[in-house]
PDB file of C-alpha atoms in Angstrom:
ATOM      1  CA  UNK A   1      -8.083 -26.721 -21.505  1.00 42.00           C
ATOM      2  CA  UNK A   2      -6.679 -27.793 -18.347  1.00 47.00           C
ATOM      3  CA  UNK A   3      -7.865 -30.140 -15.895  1.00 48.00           C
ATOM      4  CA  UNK A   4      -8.931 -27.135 -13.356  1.00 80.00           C
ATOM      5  CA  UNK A   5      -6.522 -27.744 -10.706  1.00 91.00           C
ATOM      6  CA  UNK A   6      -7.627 -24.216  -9.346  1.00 93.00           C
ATOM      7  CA  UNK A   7     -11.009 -25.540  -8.930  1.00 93.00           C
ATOM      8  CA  UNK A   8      -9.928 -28.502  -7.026  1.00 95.00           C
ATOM      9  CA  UNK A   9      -7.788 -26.799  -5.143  1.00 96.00           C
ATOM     10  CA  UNK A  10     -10.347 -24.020  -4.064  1.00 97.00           C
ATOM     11  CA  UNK A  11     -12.921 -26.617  -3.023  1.00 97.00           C
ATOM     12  CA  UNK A  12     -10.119 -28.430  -0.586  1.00 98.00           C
ATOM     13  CA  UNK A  13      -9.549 -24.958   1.566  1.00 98.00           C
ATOM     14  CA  UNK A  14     -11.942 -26.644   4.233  1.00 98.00           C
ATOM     15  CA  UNK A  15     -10.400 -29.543   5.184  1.00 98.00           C
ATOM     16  CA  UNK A  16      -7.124 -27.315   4.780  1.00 98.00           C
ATOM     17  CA  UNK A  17      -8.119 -24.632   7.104  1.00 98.00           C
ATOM     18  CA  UNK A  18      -9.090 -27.387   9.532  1.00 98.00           C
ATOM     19  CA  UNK A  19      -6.185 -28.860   9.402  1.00 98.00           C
ATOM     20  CA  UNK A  20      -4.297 -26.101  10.097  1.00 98.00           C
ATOM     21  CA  UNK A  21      -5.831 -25.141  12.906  1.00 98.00           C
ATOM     22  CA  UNK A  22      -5.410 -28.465  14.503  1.00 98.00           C
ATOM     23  CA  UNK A  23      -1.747 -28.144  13.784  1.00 98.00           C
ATOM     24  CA  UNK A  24      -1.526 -24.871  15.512  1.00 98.00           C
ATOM     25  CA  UNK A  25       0.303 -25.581  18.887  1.00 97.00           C
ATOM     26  CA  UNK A  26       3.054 -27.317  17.288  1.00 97.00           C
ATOM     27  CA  UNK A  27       3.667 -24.131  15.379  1.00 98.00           C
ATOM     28  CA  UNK A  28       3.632 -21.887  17.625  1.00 97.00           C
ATOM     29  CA  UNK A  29       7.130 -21.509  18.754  1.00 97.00           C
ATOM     30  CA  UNK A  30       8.064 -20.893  15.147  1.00 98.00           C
ATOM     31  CA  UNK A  31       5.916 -17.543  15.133  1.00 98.00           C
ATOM     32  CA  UNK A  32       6.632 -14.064  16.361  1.00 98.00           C
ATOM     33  CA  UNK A  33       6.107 -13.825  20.164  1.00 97.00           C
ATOM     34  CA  UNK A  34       4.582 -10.836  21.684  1.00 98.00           C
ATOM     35  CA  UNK A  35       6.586  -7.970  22.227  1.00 98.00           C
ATOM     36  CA  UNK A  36       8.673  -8.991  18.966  1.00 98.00           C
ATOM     37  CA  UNK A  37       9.986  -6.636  16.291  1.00 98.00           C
ATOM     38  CA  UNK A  38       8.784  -8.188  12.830  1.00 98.00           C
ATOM     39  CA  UNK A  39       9.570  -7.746   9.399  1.00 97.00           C
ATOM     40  CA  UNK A  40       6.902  -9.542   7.268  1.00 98.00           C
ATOM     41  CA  UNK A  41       8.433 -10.148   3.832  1.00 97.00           C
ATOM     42  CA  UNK A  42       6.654 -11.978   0.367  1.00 96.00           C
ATOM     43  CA  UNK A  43       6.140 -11.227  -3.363  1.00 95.00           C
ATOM     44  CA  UNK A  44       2.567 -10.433  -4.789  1.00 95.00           C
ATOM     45  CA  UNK A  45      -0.068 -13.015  -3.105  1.00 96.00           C
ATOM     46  CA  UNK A  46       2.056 -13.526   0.084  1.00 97.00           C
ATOM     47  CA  UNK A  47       3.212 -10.033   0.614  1.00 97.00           C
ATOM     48  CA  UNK A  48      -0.682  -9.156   0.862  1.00 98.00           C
ATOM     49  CA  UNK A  49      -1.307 -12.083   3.276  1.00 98.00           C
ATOM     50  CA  UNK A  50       1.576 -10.011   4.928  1.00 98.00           C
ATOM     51  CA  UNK A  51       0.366  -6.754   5.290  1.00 98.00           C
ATOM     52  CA  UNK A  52      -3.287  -8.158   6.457  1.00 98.00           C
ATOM     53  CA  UNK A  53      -1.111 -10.214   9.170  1.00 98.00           C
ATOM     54  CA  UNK A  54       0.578  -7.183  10.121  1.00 98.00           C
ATOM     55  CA  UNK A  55      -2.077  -5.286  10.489  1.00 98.00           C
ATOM     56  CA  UNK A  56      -3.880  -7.616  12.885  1.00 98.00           C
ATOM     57  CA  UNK A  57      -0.572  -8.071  14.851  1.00 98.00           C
ATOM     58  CA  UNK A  58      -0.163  -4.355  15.533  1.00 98.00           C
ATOM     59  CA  UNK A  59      -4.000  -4.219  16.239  1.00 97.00           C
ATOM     60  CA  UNK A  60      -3.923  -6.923  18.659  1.00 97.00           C
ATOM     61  CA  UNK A  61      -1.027  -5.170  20.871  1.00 97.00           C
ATOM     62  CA  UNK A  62       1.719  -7.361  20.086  1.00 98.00           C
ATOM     63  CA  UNK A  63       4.270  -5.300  19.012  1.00 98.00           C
ATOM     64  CA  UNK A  64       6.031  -3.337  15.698  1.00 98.00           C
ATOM     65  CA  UNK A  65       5.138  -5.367  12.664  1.00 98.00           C
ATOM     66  CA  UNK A  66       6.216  -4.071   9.299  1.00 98.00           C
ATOM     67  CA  UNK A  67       5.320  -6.012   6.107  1.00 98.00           C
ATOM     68  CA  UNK A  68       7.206  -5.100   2.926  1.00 97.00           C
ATOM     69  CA  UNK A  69       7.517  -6.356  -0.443  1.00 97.00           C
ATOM     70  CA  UNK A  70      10.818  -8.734  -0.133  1.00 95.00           C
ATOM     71  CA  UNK A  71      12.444  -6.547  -2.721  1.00 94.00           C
ATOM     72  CA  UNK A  72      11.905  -3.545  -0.702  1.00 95.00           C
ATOM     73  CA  UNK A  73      12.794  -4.663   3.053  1.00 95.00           C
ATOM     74  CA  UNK A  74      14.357  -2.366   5.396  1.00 93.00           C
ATOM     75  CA  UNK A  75      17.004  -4.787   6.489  1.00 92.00           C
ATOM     76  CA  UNK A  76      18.860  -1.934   8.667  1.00 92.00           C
ATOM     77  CA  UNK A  77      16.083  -1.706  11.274  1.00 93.00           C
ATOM     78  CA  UNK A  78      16.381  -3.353  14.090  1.00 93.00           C
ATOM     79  CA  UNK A  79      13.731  -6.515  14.212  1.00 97.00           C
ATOM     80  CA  UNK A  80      14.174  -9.256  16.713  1.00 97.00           C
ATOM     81  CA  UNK A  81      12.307 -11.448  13.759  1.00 97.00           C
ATOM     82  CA  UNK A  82      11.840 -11.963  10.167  1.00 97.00           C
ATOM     83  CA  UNK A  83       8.643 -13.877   8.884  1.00 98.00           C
ATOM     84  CA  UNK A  84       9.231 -14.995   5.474  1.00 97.00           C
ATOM     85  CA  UNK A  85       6.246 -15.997   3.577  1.00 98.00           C
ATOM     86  CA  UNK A  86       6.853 -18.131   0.141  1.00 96.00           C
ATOM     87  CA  UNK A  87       4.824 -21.151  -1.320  1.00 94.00           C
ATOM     88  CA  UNK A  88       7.870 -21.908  -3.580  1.00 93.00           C
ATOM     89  CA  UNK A  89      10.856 -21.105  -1.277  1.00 92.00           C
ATOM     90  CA  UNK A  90      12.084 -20.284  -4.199  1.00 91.00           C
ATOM     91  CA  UNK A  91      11.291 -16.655  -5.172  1.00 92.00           C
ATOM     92  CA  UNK A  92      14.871 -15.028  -5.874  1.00 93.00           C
ATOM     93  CA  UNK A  93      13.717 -11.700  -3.918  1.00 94.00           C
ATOM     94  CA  UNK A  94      12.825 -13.542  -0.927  1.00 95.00           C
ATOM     95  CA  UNK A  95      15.572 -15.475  -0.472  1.00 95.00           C
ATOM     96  CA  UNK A  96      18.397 -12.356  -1.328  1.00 94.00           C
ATOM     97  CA  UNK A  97      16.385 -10.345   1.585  1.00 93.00           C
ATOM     98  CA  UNK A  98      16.497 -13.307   4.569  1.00 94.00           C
ATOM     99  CA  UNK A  99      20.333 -13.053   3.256  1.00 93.00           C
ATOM    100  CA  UNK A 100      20.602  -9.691   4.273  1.00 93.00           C
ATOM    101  CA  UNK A 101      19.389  -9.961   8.339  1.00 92.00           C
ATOM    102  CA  UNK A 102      22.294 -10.291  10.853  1.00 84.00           C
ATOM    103  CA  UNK A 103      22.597 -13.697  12.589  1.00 84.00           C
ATOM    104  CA  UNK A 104      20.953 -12.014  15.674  1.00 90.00           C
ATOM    105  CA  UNK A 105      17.564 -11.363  13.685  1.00 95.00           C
ATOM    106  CA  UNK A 106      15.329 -14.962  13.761  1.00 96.00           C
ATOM    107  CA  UNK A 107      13.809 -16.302  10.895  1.00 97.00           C
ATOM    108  CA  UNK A 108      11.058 -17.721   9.985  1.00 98.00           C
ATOM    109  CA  UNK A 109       9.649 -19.422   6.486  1.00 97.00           C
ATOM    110  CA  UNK A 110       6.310 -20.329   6.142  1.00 98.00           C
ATOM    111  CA  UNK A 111       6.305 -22.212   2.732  1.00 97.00           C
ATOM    112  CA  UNK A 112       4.823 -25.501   1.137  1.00 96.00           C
ATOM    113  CA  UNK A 113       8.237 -26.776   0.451  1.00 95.00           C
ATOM    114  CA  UNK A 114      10.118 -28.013   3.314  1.00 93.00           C
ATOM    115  CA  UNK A 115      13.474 -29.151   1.293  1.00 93.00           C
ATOM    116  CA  UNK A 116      13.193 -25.183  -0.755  1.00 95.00           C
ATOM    117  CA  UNK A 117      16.441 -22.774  -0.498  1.00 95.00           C
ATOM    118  CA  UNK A 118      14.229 -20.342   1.672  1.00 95.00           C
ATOM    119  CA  UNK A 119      13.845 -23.260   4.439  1.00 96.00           C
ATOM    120  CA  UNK A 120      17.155 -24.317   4.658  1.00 95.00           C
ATOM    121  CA  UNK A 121      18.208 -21.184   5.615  1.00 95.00           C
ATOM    122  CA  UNK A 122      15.582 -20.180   8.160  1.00 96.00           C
ATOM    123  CA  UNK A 123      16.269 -20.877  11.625  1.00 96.00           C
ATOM    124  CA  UNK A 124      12.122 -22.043  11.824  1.00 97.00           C
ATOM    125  CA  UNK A 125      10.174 -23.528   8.965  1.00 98.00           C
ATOM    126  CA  UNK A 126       6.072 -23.945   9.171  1.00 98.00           C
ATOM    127  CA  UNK A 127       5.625 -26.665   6.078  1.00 98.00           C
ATOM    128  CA  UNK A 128       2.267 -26.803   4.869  1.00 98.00           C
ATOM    129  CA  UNK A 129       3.028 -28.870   1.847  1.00 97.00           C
ATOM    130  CA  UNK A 130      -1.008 -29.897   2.082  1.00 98.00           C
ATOM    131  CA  UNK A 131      -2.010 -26.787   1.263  1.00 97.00           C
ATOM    132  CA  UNK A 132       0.457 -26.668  -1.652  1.00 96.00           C
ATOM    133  CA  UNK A 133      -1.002 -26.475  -5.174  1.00 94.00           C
ATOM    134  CA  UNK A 134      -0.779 -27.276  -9.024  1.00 91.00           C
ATOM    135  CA  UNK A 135      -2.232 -24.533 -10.104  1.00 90.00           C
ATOM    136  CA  UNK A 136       0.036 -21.279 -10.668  1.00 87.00           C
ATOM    137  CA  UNK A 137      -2.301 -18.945  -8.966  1.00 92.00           C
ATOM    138  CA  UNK A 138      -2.564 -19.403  -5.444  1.00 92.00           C
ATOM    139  CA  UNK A 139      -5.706 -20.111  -3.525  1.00 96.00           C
ATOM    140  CA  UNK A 140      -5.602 -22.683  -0.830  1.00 97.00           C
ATOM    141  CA  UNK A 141      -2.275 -22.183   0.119  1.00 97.00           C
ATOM    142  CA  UNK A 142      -2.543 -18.082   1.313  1.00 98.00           C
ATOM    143  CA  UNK A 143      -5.267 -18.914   2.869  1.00 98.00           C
ATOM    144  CA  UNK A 144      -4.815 -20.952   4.705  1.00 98.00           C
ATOM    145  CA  UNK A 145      -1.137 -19.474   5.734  1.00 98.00           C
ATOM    146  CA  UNK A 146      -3.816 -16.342   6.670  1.00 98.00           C
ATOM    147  CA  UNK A 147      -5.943 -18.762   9.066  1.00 98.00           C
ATOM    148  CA  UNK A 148      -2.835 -20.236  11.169  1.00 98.00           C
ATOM    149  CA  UNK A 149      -1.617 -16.296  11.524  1.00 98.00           C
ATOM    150  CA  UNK A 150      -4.649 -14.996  12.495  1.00 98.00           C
ATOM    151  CA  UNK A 151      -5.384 -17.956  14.721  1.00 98.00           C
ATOM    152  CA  UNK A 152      -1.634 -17.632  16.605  1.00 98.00           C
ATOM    153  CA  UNK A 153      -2.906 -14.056  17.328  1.00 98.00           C
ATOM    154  CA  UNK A 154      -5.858 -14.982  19.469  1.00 96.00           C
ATOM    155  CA  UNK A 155      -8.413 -14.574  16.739  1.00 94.00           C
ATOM    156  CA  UNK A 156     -11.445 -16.474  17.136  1.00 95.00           C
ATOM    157  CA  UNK A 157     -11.815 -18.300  13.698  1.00 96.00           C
ATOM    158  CA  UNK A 158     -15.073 -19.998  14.248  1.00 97.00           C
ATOM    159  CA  UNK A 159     -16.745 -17.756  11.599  1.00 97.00           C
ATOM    160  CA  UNK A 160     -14.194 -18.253   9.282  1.00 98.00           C
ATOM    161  CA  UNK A 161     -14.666 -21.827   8.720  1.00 97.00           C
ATOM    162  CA  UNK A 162     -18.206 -21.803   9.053  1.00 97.00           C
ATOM    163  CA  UNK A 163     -18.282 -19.091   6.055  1.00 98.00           C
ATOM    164  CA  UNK A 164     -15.878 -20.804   4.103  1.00 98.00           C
ATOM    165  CA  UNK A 165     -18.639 -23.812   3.077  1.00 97.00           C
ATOM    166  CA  UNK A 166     -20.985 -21.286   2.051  1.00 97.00           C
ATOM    167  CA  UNK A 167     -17.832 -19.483  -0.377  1.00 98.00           C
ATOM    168  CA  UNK A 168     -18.096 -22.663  -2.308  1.00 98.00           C
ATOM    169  CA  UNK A 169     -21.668 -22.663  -3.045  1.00 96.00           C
ATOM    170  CA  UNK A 170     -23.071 -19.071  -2.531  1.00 94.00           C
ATOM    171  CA  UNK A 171     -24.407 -17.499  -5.734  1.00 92.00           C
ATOM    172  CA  UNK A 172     -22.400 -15.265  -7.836  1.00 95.00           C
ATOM    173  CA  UNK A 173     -24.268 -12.535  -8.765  1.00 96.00           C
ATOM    174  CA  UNK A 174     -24.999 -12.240 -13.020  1.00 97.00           C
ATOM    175  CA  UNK A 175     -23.545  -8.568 -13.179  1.00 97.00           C
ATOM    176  CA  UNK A 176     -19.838  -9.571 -11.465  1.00 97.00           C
ATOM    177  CA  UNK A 177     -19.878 -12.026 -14.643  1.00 96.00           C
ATOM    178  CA  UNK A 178     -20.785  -9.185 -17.110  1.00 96.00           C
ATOM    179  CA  UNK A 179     -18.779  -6.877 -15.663  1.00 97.00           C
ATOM    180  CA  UNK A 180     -16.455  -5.192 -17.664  1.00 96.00           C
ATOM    181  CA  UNK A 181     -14.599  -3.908 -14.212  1.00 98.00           C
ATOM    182  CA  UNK A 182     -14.167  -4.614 -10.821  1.00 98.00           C
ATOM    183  CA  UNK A 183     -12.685  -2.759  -7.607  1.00 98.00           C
ATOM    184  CA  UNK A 184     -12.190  -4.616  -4.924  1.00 98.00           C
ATOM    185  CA  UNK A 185     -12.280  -1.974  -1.525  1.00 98.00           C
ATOM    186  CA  UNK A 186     -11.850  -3.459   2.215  1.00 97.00           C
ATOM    187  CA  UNK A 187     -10.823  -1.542   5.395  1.00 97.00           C
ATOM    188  CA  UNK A 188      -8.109  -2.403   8.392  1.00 96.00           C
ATOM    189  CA  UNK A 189      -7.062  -5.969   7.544  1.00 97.00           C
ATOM    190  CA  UNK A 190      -9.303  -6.710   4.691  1.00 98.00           C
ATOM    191  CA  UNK A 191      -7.199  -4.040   2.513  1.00 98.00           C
ATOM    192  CA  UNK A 192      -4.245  -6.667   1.913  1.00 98.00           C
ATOM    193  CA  UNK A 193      -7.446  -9.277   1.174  1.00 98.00           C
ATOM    194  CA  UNK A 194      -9.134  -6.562  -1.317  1.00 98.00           C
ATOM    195  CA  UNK A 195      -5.621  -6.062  -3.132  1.00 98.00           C
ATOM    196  CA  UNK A 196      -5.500  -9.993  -2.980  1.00 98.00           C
ATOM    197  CA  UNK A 197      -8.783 -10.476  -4.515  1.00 98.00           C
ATOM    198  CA  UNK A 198      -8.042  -7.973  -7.646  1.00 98.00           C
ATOM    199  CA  UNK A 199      -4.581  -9.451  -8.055  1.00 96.00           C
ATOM    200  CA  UNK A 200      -6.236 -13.031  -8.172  1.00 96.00           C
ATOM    201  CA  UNK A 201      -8.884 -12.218 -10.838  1.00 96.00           C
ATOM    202  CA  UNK A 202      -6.012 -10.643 -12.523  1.00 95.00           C
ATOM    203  CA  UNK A 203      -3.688 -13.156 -13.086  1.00 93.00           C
ATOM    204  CA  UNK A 204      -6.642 -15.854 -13.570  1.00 93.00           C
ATOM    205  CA  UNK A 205      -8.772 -13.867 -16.036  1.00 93.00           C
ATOM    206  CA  UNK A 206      -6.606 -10.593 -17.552  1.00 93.00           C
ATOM    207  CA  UNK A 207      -9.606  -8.235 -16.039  1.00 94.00           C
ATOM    208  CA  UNK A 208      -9.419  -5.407 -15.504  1.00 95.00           C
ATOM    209  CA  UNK A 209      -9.296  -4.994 -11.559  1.00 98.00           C
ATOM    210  CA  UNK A 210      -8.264  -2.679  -8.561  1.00 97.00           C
ATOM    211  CA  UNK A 211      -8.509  -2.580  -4.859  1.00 98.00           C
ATOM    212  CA  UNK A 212      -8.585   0.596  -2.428  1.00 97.00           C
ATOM    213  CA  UNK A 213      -9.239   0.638   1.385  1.00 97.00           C
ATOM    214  CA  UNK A 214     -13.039   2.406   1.937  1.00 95.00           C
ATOM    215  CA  UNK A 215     -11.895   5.673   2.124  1.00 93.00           C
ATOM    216  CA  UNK A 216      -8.925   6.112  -0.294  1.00 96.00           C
ATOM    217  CA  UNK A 217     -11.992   4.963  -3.288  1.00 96.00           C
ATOM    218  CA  UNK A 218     -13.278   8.237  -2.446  1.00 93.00           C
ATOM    219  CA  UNK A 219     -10.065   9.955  -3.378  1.00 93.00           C
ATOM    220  CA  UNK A 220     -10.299   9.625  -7.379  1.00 94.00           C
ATOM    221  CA  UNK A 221     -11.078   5.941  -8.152  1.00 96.00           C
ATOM    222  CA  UNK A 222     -14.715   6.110  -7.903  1.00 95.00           C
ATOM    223  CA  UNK A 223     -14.521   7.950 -10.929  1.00 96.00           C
ATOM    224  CA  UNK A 224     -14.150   4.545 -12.485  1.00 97.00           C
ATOM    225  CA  UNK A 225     -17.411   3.619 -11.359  1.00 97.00           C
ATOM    226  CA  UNK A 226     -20.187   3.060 -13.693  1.00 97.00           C
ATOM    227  CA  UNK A 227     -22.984   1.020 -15.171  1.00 98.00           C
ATOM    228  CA  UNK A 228     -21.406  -2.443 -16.342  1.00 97.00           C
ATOM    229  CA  UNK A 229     -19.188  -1.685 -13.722  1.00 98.00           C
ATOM    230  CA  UNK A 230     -18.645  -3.542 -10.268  1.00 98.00           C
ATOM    231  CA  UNK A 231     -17.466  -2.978  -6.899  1.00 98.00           C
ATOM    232  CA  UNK A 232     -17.076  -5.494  -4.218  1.00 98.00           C
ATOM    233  CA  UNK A 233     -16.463  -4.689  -0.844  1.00 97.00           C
ATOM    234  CA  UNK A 234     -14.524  -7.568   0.928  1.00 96.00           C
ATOM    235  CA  UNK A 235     -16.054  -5.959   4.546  1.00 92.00           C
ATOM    236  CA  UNK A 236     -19.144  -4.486   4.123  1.00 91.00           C
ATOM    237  CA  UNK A 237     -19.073  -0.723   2.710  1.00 93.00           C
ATOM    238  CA  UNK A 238     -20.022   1.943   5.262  1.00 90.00           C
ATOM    239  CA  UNK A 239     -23.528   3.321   4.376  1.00 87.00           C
ATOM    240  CA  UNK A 240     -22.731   6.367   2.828  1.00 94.00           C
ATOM    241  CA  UNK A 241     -20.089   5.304   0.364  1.00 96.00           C
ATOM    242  CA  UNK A 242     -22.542   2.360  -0.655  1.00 96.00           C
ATOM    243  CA  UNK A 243     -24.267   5.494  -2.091  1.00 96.00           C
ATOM    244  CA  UNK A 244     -22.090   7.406  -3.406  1.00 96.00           C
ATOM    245  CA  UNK A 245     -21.120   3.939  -5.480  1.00 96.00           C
ATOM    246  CA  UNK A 246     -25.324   3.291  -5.943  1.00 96.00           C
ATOM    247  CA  UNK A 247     -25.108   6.322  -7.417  1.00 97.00           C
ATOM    248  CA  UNK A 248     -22.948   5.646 -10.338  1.00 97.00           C
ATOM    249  CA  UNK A 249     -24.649   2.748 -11.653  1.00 97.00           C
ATOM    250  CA  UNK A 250     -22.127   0.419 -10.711  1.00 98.00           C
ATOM    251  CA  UNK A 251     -23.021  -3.048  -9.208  1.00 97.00           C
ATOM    252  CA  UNK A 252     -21.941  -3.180  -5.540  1.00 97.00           C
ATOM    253  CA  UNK A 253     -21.625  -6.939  -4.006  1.00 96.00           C
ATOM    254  CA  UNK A 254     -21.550  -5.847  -0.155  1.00 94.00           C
ATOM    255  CA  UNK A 255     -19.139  -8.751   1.593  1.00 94.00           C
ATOM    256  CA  UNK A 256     -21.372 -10.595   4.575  1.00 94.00           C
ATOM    257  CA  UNK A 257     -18.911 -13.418   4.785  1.00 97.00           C
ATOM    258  CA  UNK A 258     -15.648 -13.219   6.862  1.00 98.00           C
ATOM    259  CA  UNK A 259     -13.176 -11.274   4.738  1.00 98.00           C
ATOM    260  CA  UNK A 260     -10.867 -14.595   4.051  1.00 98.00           C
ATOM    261  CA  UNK A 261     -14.152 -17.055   2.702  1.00 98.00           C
ATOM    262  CA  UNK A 262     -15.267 -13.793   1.099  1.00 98.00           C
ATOM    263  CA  UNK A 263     -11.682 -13.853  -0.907  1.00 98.00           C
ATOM    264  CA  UNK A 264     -12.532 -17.750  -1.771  1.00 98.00           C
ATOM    265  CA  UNK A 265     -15.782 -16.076  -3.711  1.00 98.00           C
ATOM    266  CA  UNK A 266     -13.834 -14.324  -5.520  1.00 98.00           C
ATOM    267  CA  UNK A 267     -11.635 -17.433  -6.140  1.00 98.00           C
ATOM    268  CA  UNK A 268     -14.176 -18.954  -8.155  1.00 97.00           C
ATOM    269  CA  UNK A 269     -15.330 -15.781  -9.560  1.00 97.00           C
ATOM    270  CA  UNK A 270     -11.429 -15.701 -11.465  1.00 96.00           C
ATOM    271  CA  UNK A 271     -11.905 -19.152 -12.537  1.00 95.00           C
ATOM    272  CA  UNK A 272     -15.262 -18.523 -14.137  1.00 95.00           C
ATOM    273  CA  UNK A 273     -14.104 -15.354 -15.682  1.00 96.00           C
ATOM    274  CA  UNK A 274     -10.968 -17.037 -17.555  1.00 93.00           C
ATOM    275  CA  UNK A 275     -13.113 -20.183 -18.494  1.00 92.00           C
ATOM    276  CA  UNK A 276     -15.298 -17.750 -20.088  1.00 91.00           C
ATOM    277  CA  UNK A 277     -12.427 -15.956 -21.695  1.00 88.00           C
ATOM    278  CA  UNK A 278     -10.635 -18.921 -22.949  1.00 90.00           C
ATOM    279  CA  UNK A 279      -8.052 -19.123 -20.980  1.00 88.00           C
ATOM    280  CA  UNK A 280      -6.104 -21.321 -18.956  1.00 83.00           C
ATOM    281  CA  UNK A 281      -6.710 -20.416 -14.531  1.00 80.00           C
ATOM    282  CA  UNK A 282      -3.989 -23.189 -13.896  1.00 75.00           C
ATOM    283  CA  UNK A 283      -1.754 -21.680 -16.684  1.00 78.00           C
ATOM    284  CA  UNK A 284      -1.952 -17.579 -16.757  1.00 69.00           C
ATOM    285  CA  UNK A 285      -0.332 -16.015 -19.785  1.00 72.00           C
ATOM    286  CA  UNK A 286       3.484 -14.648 -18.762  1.00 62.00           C
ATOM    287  CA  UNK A 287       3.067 -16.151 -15.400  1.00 59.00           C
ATOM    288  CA  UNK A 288       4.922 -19.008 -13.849  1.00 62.00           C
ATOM    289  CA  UNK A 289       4.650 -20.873 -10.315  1.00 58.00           C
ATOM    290  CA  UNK A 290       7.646 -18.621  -8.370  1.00 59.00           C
ATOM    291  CA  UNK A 291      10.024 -15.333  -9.759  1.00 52.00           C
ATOM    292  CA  UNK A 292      13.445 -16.656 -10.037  1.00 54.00           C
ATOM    293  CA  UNK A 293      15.680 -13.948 -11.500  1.00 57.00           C
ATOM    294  CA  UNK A 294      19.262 -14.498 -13.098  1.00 68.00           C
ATOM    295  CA  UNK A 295      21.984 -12.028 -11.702  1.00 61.00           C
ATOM    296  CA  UNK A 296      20.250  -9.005 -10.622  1.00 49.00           C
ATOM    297  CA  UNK A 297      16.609  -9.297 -12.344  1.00 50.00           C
TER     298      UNK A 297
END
């Protein structure tokens, strides 16, 4: 067995977040300015810290913000900015899409590599090599990317930091240990952080996991839903669904923490479940630290 760098690096996301909040003003210029035309771009854990960011941008009123899987990006619109996001730098998708933006889009990496091939061809790079980890699975580092975004936006974050110390010591509950299932289920922003949360226990543990926004669960997946079964809402779960899901037997965990220290629960929850499994969270089976393809994947 490993020496847990997931662990470690899960306990540090306080002083990280911190930290990154202090550094926000000499970030700022890097970051979309209101009125922009974004493209948010990443691969599995950044592109849902992308789609949660755009959703708060377009909530806020600061323009058309698209988030897309990098593979998938719509290059041909016009967007006065790209937002890259990529621990690595190095993820082949990532850097063939900032290839394909005309010199008049702006781009910007947000990465934990300065010196990576996605930074040296951005016109802006936000390094937060702190926040970079050992551990293949991500924790600290999408996080705190999150904070800073959300923070640049206007967001108040003061209950965000204050929840995350209590994500590092709050009880998980016996029957998210036993369970044989979990779906994770958020609404507005907290759908990127529900699909985060499943992806994370996922590649940590090999469960079996999905996420949903409230009311798309309705549409079919509850079906899934049984005794032995969980569900964990990442916002708290309107009244009546919390029913309909009481109602199958299923264990429901109903998220009082902000949305982002509610994801570091489920952090540890992944590390528990593979440790409990036998396997290695630093290490996941078939997994490695970024997707770098050979000629066209």
């Amino acid at each position: 067995m490993s020496e847990q760098y997931t662990s470690q690096e899960i306990a540090s996301q306080p002083e990280c977040w911190e930290r990154v909040l202090k550094e926000l003003p000499e970030h700022s210029a890097a970051l979309p300015a209101p009125g922009e035309r974004v493209a948010v771009i990443g691969c599995g854990t950044s592109l849902f810290m992308a789609q949660s960011y755009a959703h708060l941008r377009e909530e806020a009123g600061l323009g058309l913000t698209d988030a897309f899987p990098a593979s998938e990006v719509r290059a041909e619109r016009a967007y006065d900015r790209v937002l890259a996001l990529t621990r690595s730098g190095t993820t082949t998708e990532v850097l063939a899409a900032l290839d394909r933006f005309g010199p008049g889009v702006r781009t910007t990496v947000v990465t934990a590599v300065g010196g990576s091939p996605a930074a040296a061809v951005a016109d802006d790079v936000i390094c937060l090599d702190y926040a970079d980890e050992r551990s293949v699975v991500q924790t600290r580092f999408p996080t705190t990317q999150l904070l800073l975004l959300r923070a640049h936006l206007g967001h108040s974050t003061a209950r965000a930091l204050a929840d995350v110390t209590t994500a590092l010591t709050t009880e998980i509950e016996p029957e998210l240990l036993r369970a044989g299932q979990i779906s994770f289920l958020g609404s507005g922003w907290s759908v990127g952080i529900a699909a985060e949360a499943a992806l994370k226990v996922r590649e940590a543990a090999a469960w079996w996991t999905e996420s949903y926004s409230f009311m798309e669960y309705r549409h079919g997946p509850i079906a899934v839903a049984a005794p032995g079964r969980a569900v964990w809402g990442l916002s708290p779960v309107p009244g009546t669904l919390a029913d309909q899901i009481g109602a199958t037997g299923a264990h429901l965990r109903q998220g009082s923490l902000d949305p982002l220290a509610e994801l570091v629960v489920v952090q540890r929850l992944a590390v528990e479940l593979a440790t409990s499994a036998g396997r290695d969270p630093d290490r996941p089976t078939h997994l490695t630290r970024s997707v770098v393809l050979e000629g066209n994947g």
